[in-house]
XYZ file of C-alpha atoms in Angstrom:
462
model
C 83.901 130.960 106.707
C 83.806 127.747 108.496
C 86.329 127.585 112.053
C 88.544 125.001 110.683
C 90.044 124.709 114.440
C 86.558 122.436 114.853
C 87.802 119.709 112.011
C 91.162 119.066 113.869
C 91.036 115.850 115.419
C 92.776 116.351 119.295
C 95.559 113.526 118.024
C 96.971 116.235 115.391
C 98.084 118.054 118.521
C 100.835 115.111 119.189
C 103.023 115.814 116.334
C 104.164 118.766 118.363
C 104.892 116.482 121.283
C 106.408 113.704 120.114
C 110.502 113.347 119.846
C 110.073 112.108 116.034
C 108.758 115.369 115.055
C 111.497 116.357 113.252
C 110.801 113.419 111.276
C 107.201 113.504 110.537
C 107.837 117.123 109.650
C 109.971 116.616 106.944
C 108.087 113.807 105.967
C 105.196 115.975 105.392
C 107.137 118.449 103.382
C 108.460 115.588 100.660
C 104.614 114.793 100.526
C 103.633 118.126 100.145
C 106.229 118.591 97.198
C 104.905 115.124 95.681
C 101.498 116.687 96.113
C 101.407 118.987 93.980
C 103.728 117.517 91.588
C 101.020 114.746 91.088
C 98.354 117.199 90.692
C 96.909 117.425 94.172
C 96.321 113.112 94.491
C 98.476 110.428 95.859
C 98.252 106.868 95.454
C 99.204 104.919 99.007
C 101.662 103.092 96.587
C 103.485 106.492 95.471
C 103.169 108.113 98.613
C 105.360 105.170 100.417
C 107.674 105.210 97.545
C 108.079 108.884 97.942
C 109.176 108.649 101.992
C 110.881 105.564 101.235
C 113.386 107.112 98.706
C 114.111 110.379 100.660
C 114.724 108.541 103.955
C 116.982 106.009 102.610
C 119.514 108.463 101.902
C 119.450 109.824 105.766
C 120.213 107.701 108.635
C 117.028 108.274 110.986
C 115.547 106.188 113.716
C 112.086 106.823 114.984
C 111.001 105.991 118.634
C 108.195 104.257 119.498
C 104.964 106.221 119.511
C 102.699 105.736 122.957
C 99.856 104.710 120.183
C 102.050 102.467 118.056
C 101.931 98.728 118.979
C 104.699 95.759 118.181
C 103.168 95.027 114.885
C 103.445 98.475 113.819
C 107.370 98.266 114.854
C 107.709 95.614 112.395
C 106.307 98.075 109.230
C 109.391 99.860 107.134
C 109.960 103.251 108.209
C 108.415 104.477 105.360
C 105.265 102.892 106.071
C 105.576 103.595 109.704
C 105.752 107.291 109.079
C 102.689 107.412 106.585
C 100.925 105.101 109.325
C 101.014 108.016 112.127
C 100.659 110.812 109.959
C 97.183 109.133 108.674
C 95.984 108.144 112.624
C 96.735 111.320 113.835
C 94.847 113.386 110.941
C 97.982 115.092 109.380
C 96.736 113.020 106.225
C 93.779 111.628 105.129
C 92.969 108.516 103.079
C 90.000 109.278 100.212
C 89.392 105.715 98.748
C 88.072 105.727 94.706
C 86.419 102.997 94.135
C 86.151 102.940 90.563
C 89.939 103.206 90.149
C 89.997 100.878 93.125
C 92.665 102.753 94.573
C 93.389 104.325 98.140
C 94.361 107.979 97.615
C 96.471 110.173 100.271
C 95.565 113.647 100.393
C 96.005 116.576 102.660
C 93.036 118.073 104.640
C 92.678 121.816 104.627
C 93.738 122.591 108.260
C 96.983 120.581 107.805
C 97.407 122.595 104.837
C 98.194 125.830 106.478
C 100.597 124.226 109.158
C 102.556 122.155 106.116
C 102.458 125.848 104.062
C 103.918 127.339 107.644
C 106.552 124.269 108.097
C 107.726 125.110 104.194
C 108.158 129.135 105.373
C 110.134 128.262 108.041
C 112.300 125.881 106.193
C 112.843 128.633 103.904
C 111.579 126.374 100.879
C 109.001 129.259 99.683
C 109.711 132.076 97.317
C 111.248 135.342 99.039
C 108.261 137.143 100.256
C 109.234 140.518 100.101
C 109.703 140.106 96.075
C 106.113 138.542 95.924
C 104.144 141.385 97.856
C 105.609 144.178 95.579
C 105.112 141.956 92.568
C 101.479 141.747 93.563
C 100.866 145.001 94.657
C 102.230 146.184 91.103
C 100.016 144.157 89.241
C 97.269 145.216 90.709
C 97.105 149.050 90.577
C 98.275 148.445 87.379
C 95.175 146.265 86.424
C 92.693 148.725 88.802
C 94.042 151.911 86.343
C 94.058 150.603 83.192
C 91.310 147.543 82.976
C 87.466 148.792 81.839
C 86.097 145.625 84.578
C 87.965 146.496 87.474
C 86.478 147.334 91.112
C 87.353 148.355 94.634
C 87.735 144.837 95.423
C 91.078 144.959 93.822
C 92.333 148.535 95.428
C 91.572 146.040 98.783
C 93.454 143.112 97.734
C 96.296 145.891 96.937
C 96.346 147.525 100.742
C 96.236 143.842 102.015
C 99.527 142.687 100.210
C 100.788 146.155 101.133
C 100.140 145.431 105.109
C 101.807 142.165 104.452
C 104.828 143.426 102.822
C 104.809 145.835 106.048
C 104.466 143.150 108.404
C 107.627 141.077 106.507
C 109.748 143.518 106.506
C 109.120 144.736 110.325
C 109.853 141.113 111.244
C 112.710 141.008 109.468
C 113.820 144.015 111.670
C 112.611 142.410 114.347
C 114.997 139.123 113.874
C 118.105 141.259 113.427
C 118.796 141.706 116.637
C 119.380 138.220 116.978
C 122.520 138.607 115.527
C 123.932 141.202 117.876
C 123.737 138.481 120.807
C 125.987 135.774 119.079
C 128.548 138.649 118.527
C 129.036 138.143 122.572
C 128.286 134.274 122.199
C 131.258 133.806 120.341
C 134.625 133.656 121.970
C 137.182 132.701 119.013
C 137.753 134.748 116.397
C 137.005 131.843 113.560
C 133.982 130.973 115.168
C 132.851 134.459 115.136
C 133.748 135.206 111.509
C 132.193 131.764 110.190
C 129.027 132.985 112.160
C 128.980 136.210 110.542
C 129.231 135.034 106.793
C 126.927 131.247 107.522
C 124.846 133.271 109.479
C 124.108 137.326 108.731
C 125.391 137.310 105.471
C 123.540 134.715 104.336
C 120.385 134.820 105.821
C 119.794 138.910 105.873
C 121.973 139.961 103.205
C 121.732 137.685 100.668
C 118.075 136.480 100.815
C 116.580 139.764 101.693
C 118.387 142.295 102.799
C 120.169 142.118 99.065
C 116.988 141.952 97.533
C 115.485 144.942 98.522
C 118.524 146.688 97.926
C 120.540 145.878 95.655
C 118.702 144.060 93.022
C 115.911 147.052 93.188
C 112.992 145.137 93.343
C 111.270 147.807 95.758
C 112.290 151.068 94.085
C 112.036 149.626 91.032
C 108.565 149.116 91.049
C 107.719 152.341 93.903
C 108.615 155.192 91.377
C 105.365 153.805 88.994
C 102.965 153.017 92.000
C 103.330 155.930 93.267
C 103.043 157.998 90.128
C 99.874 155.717 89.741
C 98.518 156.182 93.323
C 98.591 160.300 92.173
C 97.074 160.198 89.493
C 94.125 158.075 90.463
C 93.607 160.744 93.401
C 93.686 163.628 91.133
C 91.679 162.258 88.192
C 87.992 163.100 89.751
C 86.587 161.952 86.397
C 87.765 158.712 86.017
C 87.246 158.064 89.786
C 82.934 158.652 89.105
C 83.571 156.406 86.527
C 84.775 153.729 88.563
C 81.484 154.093 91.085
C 79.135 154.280 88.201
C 81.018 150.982 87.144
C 80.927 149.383 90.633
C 77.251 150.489 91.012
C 76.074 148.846 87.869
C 78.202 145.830 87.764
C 78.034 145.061 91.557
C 75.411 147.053 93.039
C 77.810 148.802 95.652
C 77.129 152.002 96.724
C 80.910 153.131 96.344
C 81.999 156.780 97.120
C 84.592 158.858 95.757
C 85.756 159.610 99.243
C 85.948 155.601 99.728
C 88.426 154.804 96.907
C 90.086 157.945 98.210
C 90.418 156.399 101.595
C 91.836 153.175 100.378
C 94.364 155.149 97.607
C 95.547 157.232 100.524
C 95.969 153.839 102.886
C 98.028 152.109 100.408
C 100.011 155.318 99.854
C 100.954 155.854 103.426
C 101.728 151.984 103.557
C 104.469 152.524 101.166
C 106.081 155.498 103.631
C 106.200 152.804 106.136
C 107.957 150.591 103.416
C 110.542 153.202 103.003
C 110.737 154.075 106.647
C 111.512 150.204 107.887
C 113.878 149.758 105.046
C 115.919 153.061 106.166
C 115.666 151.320 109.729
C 116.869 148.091 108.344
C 120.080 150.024 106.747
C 120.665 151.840 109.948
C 120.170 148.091 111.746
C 122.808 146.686 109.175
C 125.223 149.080 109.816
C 125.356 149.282 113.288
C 125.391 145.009 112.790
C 128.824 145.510 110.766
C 130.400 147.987 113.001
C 129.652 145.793 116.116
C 131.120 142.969 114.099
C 134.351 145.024 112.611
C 134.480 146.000 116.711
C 134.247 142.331 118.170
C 136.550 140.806 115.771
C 139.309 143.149 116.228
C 139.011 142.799 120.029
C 139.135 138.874 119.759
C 141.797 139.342 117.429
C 144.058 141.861 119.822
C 142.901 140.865 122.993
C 145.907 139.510 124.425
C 147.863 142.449 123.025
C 145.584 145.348 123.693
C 145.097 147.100 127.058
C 141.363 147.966 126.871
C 140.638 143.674 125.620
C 142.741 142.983 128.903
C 140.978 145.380 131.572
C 137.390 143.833 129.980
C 138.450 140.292 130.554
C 139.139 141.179 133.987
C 136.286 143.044 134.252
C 134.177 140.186 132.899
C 135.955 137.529 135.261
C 134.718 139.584 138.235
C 131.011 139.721 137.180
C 130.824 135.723 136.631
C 132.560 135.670 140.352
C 129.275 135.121 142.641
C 128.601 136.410 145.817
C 129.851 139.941 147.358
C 132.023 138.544 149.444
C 133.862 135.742 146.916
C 133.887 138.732 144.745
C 135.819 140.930 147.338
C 138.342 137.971 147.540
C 139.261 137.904 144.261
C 139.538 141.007 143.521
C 141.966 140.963 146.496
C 143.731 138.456 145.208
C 144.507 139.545 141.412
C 145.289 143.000 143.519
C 147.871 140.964 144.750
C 149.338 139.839 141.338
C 148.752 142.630 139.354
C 149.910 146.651 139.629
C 146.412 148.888 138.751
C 147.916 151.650 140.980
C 148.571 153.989 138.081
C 145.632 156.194 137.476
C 146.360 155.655 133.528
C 145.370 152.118 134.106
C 141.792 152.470 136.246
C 141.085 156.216 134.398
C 138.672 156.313 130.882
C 141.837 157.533 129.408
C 143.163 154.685 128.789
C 139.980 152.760 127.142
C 139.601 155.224 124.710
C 141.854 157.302 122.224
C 141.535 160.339 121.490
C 140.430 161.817 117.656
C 143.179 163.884 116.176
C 143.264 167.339 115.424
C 143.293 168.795 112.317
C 146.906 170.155 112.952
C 148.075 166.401 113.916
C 146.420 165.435 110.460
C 148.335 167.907 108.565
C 151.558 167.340 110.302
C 151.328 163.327 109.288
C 151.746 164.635 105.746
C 155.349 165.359 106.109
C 157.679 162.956 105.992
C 157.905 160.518 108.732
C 160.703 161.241 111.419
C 162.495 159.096 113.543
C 161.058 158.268 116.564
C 162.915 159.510 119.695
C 164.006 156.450 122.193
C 161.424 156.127 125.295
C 162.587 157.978 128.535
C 162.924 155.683 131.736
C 159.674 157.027 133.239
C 157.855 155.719 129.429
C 159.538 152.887 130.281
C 158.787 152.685 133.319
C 155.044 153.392 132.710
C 154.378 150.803 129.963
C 155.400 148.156 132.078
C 153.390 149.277 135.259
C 155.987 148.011 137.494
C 156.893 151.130 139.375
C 156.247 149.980 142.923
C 156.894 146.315 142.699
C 160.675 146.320 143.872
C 162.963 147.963 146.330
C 165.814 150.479 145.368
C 167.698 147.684 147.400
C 166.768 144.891 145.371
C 167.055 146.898 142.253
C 170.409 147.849 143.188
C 171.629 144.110 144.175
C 170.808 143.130 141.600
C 173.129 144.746 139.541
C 176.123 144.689 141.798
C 176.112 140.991 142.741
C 176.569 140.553 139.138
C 179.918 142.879 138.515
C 182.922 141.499 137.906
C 185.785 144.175 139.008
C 183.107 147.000 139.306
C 181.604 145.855 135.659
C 178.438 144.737 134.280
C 178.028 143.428 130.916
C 174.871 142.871 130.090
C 174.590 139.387 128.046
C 171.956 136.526 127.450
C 172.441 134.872 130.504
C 172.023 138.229 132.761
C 168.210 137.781 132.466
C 166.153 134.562 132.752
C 163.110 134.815 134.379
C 160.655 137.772 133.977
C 161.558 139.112 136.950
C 165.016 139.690 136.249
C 163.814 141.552 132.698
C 162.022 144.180 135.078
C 164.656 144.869 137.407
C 167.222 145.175 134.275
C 164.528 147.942 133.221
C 164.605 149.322 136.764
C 167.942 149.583 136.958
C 168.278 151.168 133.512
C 166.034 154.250 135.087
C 168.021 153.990 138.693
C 171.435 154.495 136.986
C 170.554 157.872 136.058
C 169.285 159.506 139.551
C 172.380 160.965 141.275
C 172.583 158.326 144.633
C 172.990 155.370 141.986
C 175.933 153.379 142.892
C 176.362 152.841 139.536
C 176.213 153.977 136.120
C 175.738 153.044 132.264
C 177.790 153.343 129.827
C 176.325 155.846 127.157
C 177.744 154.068 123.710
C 174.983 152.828 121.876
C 174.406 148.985 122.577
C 173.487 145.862 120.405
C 170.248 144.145 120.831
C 170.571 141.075 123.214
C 167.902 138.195 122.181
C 168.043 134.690 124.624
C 165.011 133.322 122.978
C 162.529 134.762 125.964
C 163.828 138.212 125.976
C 165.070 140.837 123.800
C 166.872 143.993 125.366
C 170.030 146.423 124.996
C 173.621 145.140 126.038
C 173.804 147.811 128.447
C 176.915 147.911 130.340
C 176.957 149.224 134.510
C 179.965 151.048 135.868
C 180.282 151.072 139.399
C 181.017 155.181 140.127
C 184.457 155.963 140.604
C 185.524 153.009 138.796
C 188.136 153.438 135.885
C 187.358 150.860 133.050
């Protein structure tokens, strides 16, 4: 076979440089489809049309080309296009003169790059669903057809390999998808990635078609029933020599068509092996995705999605020392004293045992009210104010030894914690003061919601 890389003309090469590529490559694809809609031969006339009438319904402006001069400029951009793609030997004019007509046709190198543009756009028939289609046909034609030859149990392991090769890139390209999971910060953006993207490009166009529409196992079960046979039948496999022998003059072996039975058998383990990868690929791919989307959902709300922000903000920080500053500085805001906070404890939870399972068959029961220390603990405040300040603020507030508790007690967050504080102080036995222990109404000022507690001063008489 010829090296076709010796036909290409060095001004091909420019399509790949030029910033109207986009445009001449989608041009080539609408001639392409004309192409063989016309039976292989374009007029000039038809070819213009053609360009003319997809264009006009997309707005497009193409630069000027370095080889393009001002009277080119002044062409329609249908004509412009066909112009460049003839001077720079994506097309190629073949002039009949007894129709006296100019036809456009497409040279056998640009072929294969148009055929490669059409994969890529996804215009081409799933590939997967070809290849087993193929290989079918053939081992059905090598068992059962009087004529047939080794040639075909070749053309069977080739399509095979390919079908191999698509799926392993198809492997290959999932992992593509893991790295948007951390691309995307919003949870929308995440979730219209998943279904535009993974769902519709693996699932749908061929991760659903090897699965679920049984294209591969419906067609394995026969092949390799066939591929058994043809090993065990020694009779019909001398047959097939004596046949290639006097029909071809090769000097076939049994062991040869052996060998290539064998091949294509093994290449349909590796089949069955990358599509058992694939499945393990897709559901680690939903898990991560389940996992991502209920952390950008809960983030703000959820302990572990608030110690990885932080976490994250400190690795963009750059520099040791900058780094050492701000984590001095959110130190300074923030309470990570408590060992439950910096611990793995609290970024995981633990599995239940089979005795908690059992016991969350019986009825619910009402929850018991929080201690001061729970209290105390889920607001990780513990160390952030005084006894003193605690306690004044509690007394500068009494009226004749009393404390109410009402909406305008608390106002800022900072009052909210020392009403909590104070809550746990009353109890401890050098508290000035005390609550009352009747069972308090919920008090809701629009920023906060907590108990009407009322403080005693001790030894005062209500």
């Amino acid at each position: 076979m010829a090296n076709q890389f010796l036909e290409i003309p060095e001004s091909f090469w420019s399509l790949f440089r030029s910033r109207n590529r986009q445009i001449y490559i989608d041009a080539l694809l609408q001639v392409n489809e004309e192409y063989q809609y016309s039976n292989y031969y374009l007029s000039r006339e038809i070819c213009i049309q053609t360009l003319s009438d997809y264009f006009t319904k997309q707005k497009v402006t193409l630069e000027q080309e370095e080889a393009e001069d001002d009277f080119d400029m002044l062409e329609p951009l249908s004509t412009r296009i066909l112009n460049w793609l003839l001077r720079t030997g994506w097309l190629r004019k073949v002039e009949d003169y007894s129709a006296m007509t100019v036809n456009i046709v497409i040279p056998d190198y640009a072929a294969v790059f148009v055929d490669a543009f059409a994969h890529l756009a996804g215009e081409d028939e799933d590939e997967t669903q070809v290849y087993i289609q193929n290989v079918y046909g053939i081992l059905f034609a090598f068992k059962n057809d009087p004529r047939s030859n080794i040639s075909l149990l070749k053309t069977a392991l080739v399509n095979t390999r390919k079908l191999n090769k698509t799926l392993q890139d198809m492997l290959h390209n999932m992992d593509k998808f893991f790295g948007s999971l951390l691309e995307q910060d919003m949870y929308g953006d995440l979730l219209k990635e998943h279904l535009d993207g993974y769902v519709e490009e693996i699932v749908r166009k061929k991760y659903h078609i090897l699965k679920t529409s049984d294209n591969f196992y419906l067609y394995k079960t026969d092949i390799k029933r066939w591929l058994g046979e043809m090993r065990q039948d020694q009779p019909w496999l001398l047959r097939v020599c004596q046949r290639n022998k006097r029909l071809r003059g090769l000097d076939i072996q049994v062991e040869d068509l052996v060998k290539q039975i064998d091949m294509i058998e093994r290449g349909f383990d590796d089949i069955e092996h990358r599509i058992i990868n694939m499945d393990r690929e897709h559901t680690r791919y939903i898990r991560a995705t389940v996992t991502r989307l209920n952390y950008l959902l809960n983030r703000e709300d959820n302990m572990k999605g608030l110690v990885i922000r932080l976490l994250n903000h400190l690795s963009e920080t750059e520099g040791k020392e900058e780094q050492a500053r701000e984590a001095e500085r959110i130190s300074a805001l923030m309470n990570l004293s408590q060992m439950s906070v910096i611990s793995e404890k609290s970024l995981y939870k633990r599995r239940r045992l089979k005795a908690d399972f059992m016991e969350s068959l019986t009825p619910d029961q009402e929850e018991e009210e929080l201690t001061g220390d729970e209290i105390l603990k889920l607001n990780k405040i513990r160390n952030r104010y005084s006894r003193k300040e605690i306690n004044e603020f509690i007394l500068e507030r009494m009226e004749g030894g009393r404390l109410e508790v009402k909406a305008g007690t608390v106002s800022t967050e900072e009052d909210f914690e020392k009403l909590v504080l104070a809550y746990d102080n009353a109890i401890r036995k050098d508290s000035p003061y005390r609550v009352r222990e009747e069972a308090a109404e919920m008090v809701d000022n629009g920023r906060f919601r907590y108990p009407g507690l009322i403080f005693e001063r001790k030894g005062h008489r209500g």
